[in-house]
PDB file of C-alpha atoms in Angstrom:
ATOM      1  CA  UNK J  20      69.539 -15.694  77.970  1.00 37.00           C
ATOM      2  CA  UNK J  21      72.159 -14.350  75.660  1.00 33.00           C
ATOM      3  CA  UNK J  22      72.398 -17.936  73.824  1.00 34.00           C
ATOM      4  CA  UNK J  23      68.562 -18.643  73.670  1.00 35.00           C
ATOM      5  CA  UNK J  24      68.188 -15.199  71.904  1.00 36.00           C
ATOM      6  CA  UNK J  25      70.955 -16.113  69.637  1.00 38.00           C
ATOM      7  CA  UNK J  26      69.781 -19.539  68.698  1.00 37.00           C
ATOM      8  CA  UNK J  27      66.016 -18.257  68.358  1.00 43.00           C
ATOM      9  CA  UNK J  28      67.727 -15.345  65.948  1.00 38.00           C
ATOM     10  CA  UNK J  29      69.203 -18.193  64.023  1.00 39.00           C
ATOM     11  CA  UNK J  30      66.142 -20.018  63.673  1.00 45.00           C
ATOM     12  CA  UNK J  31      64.242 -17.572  62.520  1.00 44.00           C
ATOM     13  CA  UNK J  32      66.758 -16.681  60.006  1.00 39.00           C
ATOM     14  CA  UNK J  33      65.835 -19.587  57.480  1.00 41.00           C
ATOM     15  CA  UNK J  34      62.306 -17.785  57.426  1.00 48.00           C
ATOM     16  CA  UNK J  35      62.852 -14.923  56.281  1.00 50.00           C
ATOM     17  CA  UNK J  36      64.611 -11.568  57.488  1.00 48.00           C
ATOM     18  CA  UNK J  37      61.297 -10.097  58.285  1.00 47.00           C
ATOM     19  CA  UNK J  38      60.494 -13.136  61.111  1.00 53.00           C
ATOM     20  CA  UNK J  39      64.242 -11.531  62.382  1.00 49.00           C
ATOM     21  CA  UNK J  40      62.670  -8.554  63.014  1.00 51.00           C
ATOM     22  CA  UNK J  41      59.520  -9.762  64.361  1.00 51.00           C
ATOM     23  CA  UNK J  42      61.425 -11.724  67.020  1.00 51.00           C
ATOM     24  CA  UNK J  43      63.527  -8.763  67.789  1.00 50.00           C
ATOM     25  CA  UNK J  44      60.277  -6.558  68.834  1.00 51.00           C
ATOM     26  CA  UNK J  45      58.975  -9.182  70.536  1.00 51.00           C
ATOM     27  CA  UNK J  46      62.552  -9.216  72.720  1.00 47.00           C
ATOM     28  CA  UNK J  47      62.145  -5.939  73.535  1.00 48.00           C
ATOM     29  CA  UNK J  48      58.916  -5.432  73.963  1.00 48.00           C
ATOM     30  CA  UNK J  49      58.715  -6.863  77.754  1.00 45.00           C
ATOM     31  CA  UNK J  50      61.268  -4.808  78.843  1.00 41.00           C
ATOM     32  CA  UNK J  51      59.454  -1.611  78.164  1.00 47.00           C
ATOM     33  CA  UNK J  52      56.504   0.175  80.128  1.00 46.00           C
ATOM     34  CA  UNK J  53      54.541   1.282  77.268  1.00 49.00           C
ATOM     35  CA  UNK J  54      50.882   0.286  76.570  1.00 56.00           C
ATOM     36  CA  UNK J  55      50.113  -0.832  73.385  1.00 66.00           C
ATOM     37  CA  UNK J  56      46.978   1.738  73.051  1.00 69.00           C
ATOM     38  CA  UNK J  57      49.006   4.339  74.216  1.00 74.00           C
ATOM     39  CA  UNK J  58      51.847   3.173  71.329  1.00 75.00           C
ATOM     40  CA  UNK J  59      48.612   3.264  68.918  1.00 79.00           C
ATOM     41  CA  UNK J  60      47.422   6.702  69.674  1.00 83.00           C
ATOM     42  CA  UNK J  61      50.940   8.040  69.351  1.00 85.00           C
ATOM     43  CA  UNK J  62      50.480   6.807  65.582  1.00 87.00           C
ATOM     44  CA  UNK J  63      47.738   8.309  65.060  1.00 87.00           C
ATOM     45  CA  UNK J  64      48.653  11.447  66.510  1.00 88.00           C
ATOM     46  CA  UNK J  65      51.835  11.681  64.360  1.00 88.00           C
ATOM     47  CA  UNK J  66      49.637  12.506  61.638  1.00 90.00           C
ATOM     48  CA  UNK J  67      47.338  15.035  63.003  1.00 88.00           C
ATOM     49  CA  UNK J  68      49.107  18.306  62.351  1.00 86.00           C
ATOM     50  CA  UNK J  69      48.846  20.533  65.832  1.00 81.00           C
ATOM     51  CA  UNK J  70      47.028  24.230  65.475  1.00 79.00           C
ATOM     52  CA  UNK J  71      48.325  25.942  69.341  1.00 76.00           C
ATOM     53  CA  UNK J  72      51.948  26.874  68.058  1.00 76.00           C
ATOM     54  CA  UNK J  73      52.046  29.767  71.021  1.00 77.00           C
ATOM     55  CA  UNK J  74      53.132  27.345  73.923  1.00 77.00           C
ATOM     56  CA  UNK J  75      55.236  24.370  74.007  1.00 80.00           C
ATOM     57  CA  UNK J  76      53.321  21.126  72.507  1.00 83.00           C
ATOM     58  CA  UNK J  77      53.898  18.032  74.488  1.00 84.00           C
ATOM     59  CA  UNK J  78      56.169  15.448  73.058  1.00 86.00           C
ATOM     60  CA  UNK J  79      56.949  11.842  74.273  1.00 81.00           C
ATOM     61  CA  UNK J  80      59.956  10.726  75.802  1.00 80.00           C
ATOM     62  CA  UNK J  81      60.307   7.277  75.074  1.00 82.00           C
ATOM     63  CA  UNK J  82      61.777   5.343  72.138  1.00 87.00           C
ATOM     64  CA  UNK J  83      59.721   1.943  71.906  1.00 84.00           C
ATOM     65  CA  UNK J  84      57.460   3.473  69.405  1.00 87.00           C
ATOM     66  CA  UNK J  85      60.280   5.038  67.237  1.00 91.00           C
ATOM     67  CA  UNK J  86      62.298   2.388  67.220  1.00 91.00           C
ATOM     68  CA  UNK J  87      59.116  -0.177  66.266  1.00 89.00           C
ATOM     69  CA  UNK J  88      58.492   1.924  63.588  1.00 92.00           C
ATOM     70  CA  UNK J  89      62.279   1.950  62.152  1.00 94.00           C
ATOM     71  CA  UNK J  90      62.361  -1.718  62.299  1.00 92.00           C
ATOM     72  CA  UNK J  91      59.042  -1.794  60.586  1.00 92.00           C
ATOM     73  CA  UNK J  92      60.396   0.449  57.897  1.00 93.00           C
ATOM     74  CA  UNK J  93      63.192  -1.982  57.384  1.00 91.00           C
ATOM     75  CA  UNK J  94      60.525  -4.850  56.568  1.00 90.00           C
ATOM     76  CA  UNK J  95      58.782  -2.870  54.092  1.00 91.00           C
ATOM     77  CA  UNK J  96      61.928  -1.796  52.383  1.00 88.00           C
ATOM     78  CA  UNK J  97      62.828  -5.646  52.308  1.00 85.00           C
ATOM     79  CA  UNK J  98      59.660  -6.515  51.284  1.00 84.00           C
ATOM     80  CA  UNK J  99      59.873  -3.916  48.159  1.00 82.00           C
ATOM     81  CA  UNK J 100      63.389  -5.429  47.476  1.00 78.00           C
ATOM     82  CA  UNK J 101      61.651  -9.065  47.224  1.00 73.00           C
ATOM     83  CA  UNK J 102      58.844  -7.983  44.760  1.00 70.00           C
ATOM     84  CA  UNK J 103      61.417  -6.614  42.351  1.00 65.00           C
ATOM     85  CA  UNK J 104      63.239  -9.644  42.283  1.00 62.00           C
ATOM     86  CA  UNK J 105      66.554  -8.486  44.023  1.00 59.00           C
ATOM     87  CA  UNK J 106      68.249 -11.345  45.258  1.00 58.00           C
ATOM     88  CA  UNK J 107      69.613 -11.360  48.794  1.00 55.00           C
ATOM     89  CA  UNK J 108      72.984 -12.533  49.615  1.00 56.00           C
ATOM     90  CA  UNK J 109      74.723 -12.596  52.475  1.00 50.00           C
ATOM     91  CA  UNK J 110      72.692 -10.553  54.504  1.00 59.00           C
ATOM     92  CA  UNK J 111      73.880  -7.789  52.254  1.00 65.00           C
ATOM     93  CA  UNK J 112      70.481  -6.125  51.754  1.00 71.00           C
ATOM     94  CA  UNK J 113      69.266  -6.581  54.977  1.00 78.00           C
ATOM     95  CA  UNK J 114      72.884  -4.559  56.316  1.00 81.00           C
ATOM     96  CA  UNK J 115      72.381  -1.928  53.878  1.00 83.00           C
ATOM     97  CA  UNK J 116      68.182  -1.795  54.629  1.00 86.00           C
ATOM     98  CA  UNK J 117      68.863  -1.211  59.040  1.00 89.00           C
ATOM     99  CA  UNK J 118      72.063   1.000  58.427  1.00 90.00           C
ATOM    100  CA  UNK J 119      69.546   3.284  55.937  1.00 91.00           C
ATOM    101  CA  UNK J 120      66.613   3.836  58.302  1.00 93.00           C
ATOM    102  CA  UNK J 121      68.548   3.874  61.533  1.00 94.00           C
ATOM    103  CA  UNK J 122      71.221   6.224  59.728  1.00 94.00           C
ATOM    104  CA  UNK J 123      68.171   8.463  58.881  1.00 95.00           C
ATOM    105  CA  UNK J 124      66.603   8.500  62.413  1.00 94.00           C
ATOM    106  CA  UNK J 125      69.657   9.101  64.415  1.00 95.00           C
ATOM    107  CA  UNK J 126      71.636  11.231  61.875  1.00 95.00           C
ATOM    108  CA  UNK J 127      68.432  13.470  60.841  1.00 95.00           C
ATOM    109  CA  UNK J 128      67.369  13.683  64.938  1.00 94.00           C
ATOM    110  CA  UNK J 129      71.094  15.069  66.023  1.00 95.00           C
ATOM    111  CA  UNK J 130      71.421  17.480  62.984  1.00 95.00           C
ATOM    112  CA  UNK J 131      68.301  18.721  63.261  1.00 94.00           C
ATOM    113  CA  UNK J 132      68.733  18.583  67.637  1.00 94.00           C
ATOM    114  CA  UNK J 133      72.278  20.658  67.063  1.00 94.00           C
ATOM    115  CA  UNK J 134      70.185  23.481  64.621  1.00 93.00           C
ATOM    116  CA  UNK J 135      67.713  23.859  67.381  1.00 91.00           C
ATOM    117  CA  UNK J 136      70.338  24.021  70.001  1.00 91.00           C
ATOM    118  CA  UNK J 137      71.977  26.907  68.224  1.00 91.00           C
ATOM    119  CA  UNK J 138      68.851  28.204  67.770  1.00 89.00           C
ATOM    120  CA  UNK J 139      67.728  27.871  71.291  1.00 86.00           C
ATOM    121  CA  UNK J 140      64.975  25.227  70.476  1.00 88.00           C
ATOM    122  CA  UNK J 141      63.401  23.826  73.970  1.00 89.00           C
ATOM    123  CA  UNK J 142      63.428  20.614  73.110  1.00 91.00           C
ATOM    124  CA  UNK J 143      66.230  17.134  73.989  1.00 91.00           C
ATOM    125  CA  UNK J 144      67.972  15.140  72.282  1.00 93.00           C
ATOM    126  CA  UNK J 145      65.445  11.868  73.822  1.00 91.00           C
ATOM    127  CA  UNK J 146      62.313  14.014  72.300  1.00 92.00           C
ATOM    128  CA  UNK J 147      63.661  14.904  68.812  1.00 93.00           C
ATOM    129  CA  UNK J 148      64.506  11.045  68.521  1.00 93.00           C
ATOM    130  CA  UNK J 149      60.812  10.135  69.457  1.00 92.00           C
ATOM    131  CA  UNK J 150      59.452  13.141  67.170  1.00 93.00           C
ATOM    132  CA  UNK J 151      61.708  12.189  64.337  1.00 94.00           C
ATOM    133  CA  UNK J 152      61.146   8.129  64.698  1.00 93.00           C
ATOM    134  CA  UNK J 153      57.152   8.713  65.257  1.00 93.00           C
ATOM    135  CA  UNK J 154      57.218  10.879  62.009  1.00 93.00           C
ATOM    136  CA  UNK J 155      58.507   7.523  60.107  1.00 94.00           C
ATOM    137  CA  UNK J 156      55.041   6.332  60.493  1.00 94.00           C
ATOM    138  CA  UNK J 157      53.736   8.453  57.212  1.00 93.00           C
ATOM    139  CA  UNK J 158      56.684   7.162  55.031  1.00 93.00           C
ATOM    140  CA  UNK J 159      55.995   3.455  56.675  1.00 93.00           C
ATOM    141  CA  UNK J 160      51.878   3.994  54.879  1.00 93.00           C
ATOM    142  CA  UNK J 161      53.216   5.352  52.014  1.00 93.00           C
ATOM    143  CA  UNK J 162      55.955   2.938  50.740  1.00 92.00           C
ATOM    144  CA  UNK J 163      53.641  -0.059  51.829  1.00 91.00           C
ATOM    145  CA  UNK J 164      50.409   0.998  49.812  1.00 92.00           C
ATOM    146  CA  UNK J 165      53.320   1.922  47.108  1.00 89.00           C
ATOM    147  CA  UNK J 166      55.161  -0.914  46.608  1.00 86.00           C
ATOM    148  CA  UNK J 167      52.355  -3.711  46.119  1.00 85.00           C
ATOM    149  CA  UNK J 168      50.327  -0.462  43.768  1.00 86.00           C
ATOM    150  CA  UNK J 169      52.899   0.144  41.200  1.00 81.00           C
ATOM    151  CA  UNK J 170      51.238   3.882  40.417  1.00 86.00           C
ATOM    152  CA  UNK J 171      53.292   7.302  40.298  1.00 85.00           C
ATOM    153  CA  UNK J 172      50.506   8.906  40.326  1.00 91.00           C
ATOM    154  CA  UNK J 173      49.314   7.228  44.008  1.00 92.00           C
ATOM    155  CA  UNK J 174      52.897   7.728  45.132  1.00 91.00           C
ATOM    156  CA  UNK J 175      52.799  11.667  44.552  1.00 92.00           C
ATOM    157  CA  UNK J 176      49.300  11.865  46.167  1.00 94.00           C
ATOM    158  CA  UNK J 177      49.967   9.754  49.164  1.00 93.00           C
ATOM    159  CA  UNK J 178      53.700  11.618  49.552  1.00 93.00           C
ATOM    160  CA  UNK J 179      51.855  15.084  49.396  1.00 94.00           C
ATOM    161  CA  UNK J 180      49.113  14.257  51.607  1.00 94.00           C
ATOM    162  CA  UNK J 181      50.481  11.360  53.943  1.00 94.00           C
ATOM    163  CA  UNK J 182      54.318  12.693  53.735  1.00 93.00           C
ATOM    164  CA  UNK J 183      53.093  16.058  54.339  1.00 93.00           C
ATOM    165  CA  UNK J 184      50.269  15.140  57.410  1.00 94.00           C
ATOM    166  CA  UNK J 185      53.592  13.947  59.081  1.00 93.00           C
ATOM    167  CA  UNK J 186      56.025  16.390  58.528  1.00 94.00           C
ATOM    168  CA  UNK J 187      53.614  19.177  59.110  1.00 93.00           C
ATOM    169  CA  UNK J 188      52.947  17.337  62.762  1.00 92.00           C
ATOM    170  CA  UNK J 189      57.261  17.714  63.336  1.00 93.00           C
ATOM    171  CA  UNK J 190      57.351  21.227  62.051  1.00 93.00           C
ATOM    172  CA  UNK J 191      54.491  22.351  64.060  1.00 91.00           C
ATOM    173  CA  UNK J 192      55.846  20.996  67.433  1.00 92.00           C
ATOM    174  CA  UNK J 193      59.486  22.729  66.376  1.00 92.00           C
ATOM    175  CA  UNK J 194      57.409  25.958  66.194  1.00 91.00           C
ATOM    176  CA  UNK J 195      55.888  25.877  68.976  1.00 89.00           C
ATOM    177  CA  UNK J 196      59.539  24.798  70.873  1.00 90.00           C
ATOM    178  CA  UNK J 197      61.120  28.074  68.980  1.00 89.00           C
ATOM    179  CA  UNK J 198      61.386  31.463  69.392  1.00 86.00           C
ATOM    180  CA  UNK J 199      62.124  33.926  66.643  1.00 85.00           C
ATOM    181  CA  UNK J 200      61.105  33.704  62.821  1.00 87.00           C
ATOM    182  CA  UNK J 201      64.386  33.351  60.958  1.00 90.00           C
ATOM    183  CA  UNK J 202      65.364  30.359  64.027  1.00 88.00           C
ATOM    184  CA  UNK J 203      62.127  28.937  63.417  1.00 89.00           C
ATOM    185  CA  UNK J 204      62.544  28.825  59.778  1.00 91.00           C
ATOM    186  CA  UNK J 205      65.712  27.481  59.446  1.00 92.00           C
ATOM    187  CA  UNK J 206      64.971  24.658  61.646  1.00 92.00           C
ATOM    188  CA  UNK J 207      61.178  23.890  59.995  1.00 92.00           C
ATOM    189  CA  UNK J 208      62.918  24.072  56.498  1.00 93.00           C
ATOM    190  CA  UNK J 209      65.785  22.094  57.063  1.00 94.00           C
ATOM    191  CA  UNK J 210      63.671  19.222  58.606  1.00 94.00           C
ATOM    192  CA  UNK J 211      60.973  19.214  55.987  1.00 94.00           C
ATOM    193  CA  UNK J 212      63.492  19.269  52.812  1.00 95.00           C
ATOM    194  CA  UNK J 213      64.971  15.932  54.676  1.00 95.00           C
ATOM    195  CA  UNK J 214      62.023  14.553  55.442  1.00 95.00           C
ATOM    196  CA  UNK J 215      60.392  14.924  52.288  1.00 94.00           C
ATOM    197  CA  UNK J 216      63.795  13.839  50.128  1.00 94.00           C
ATOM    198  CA  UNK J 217      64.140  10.779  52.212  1.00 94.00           C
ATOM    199  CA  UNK J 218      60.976   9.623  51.494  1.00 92.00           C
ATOM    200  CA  UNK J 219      61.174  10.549  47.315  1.00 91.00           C
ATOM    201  CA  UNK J 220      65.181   8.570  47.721  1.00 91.00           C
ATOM    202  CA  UNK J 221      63.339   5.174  49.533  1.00 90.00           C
ATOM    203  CA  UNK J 222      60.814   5.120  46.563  1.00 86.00           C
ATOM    204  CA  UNK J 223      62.664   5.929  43.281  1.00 84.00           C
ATOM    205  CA  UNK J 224      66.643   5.580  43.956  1.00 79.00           C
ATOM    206  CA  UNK J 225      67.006   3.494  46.710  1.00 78.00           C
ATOM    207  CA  UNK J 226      66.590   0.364  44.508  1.00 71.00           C
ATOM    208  CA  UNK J 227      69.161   1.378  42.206  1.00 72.00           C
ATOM    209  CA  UNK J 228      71.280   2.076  44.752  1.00 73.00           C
ATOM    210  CA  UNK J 229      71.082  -1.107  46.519  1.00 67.00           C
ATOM    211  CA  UNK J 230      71.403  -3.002  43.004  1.00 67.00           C
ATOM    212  CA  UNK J 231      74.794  -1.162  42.531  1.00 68.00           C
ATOM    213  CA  UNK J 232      76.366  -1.477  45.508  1.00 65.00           C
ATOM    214  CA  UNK J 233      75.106  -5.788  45.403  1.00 63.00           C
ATOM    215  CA  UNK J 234      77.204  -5.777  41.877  1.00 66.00           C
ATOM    216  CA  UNK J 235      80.011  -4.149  43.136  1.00 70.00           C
ATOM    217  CA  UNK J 236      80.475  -6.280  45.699  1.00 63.00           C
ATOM    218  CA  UNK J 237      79.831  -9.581  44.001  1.00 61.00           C
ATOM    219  CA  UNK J 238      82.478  -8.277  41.286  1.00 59.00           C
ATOM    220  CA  UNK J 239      84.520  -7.342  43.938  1.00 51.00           C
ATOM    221  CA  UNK J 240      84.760 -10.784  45.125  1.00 50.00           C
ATOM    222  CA  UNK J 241      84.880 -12.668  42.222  1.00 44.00           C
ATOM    223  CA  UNK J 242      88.594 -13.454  41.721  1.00 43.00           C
ATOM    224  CA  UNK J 243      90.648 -13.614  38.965  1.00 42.00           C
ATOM    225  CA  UNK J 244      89.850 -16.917  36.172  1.00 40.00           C
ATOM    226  CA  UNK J 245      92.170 -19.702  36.610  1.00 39.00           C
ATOM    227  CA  UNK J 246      93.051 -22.299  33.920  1.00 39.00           C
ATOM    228  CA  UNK J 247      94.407 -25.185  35.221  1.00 41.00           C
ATOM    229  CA  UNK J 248      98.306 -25.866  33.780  1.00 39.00           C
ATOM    230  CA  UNK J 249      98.756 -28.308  30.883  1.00 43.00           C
ATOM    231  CA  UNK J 250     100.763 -30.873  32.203  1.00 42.00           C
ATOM    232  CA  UNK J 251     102.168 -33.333  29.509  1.00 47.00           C
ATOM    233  CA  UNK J 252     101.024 -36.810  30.709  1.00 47.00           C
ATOM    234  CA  UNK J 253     104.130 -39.465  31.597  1.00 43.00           C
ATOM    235  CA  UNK J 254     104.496 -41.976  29.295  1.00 46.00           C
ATOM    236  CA  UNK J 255     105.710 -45.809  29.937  1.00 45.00           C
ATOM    237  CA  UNK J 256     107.991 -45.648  26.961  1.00 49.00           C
ATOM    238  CA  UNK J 257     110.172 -43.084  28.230  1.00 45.00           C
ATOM    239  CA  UNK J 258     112.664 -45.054  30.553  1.00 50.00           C
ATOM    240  CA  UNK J 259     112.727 -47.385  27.916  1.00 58.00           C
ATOM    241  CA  UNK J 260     114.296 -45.447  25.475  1.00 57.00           C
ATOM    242  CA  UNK J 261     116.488 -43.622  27.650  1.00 52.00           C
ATOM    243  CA  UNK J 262     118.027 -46.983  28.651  1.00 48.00           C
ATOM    244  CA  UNK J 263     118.214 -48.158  25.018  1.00 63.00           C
ATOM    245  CA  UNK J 264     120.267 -45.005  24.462  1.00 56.00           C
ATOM    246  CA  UNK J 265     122.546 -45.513  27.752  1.00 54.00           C
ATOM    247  CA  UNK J 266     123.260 -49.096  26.220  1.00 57.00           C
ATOM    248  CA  UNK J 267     123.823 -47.759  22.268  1.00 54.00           C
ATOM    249  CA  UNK J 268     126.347 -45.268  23.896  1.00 58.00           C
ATOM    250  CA  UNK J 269     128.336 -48.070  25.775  1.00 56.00           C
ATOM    251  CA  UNK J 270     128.870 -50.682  22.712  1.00 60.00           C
ATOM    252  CA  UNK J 271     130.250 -47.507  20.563  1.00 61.00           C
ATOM    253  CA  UNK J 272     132.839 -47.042  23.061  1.00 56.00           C
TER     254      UNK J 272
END
């Protein structure tokens, strides 16, 4: 099984990194329990803000969904690379793409997991993973509409409204999982100012970023120029003239 996923992998590498990633969800996906419909409404739901903040709002447990949605915000972030014309080599930009969005959901979900365990948050590790992955679906609409409608002006409105649906949904399940204002503040804020940055860094600097890091490493391993030596060519008059001058040396003596 292990080789047939590795030659398929392979295969599907002279497509395109995005047919990768397609293949990879399609691995997974028969392992899991989850209903697509049920996947679908969990979408939808991210962006629906909840209004009962006095009891505990339910929150899924599983990670099919989340993790879906970070491999789907890979391919977009791809997909913006290829319409500015960055160049991919070596699998460089796909690396950097998959250690961005899975450094985001895992390193946002257990810094914002530890706060609410100091804080005495209800909530585990397994649910702020799913909250924090299903709350990559509003950057996911954004940066698609985004990058094939080069307008600031649609980015700021979709980031306030779309951006803001979705982080609203996160912050209103952390209140309703916290007790105490200045817990529940610190908490909320902290995971809205990431939130929000992330998705302002994937739009305007990530680019750069990417750019900067593909020059340094192609200077890095370009190697020093090398001139080949001069090397005087032999010529067939040489041994005669050393002989001539052997036998000029003999008849003085």
């Amino acid at each position: 099984m292990y080789w047939v996923i590795c030659w398929s992998v392979q295969t599907r590498w002279a497509e395109g990194p995005v047919s990768v990633l397609f293949l990879l969800s399609k691995i997974i996906s028969p392992n899991t329990l989850m209903i697509n419909i049920l996947c679908h409404f969990r979408l939808v739901e991210s962006l629906i803000p909840v209004r009962m903040i006095n009891f505990p709002q339910k929150v899924a447990g599983e990670l099919y969904g989340p993790l879906m949605l970070v491999f789907t915000l890979v391919a977009i972030l791809l997909h913006g690379m290829k319409t500015s014309g960055t160049v991919i080599r070596e699998g460089t930009l796909m690396g950097t793409a998959i250690g961005t969005c899975f450094g985001y959901w895992l390193g946002v979900s257990s810094f914002v997991y530890f706060l609410g365990y100091l804080c005495n948050a209800q909530i585990t590790m397994v649910q702020m993973l799913s909250l924090v992955g299903y709350g990559l679906f509003g950057p996911c609409v954004v940066l698609m509409v985004t990058y094939n409608v080069h307008l600031h002006s649609l980015f700021y409105l979709l980031w306030l409204i779309v951006g803001g649906l979705s982080t609203l949904r996160m912050v209103a399940v952390i209140l309703s999982r916290t007790v105490g204002q200045t817990p529940r503040l610190t908490v909320c804020g902290v995971l809205t100012v990431l939130h929000m940055v992330f998705l302002l860094y994937l739009h305007f600097a990530y680019h750069r970023i990417v750019e900067g890091i593909l020059d340094t490493l192609e200077g890095g391993n370009a190697g020093p120029v090398r001139f080949p030596r001069d090397i005087p060519a032999l010529s067939v008059s040489v041994p005669n003239s050393t002989v001539r001058l052997i036998g000029v040396s003999l008849q003085m003596r």
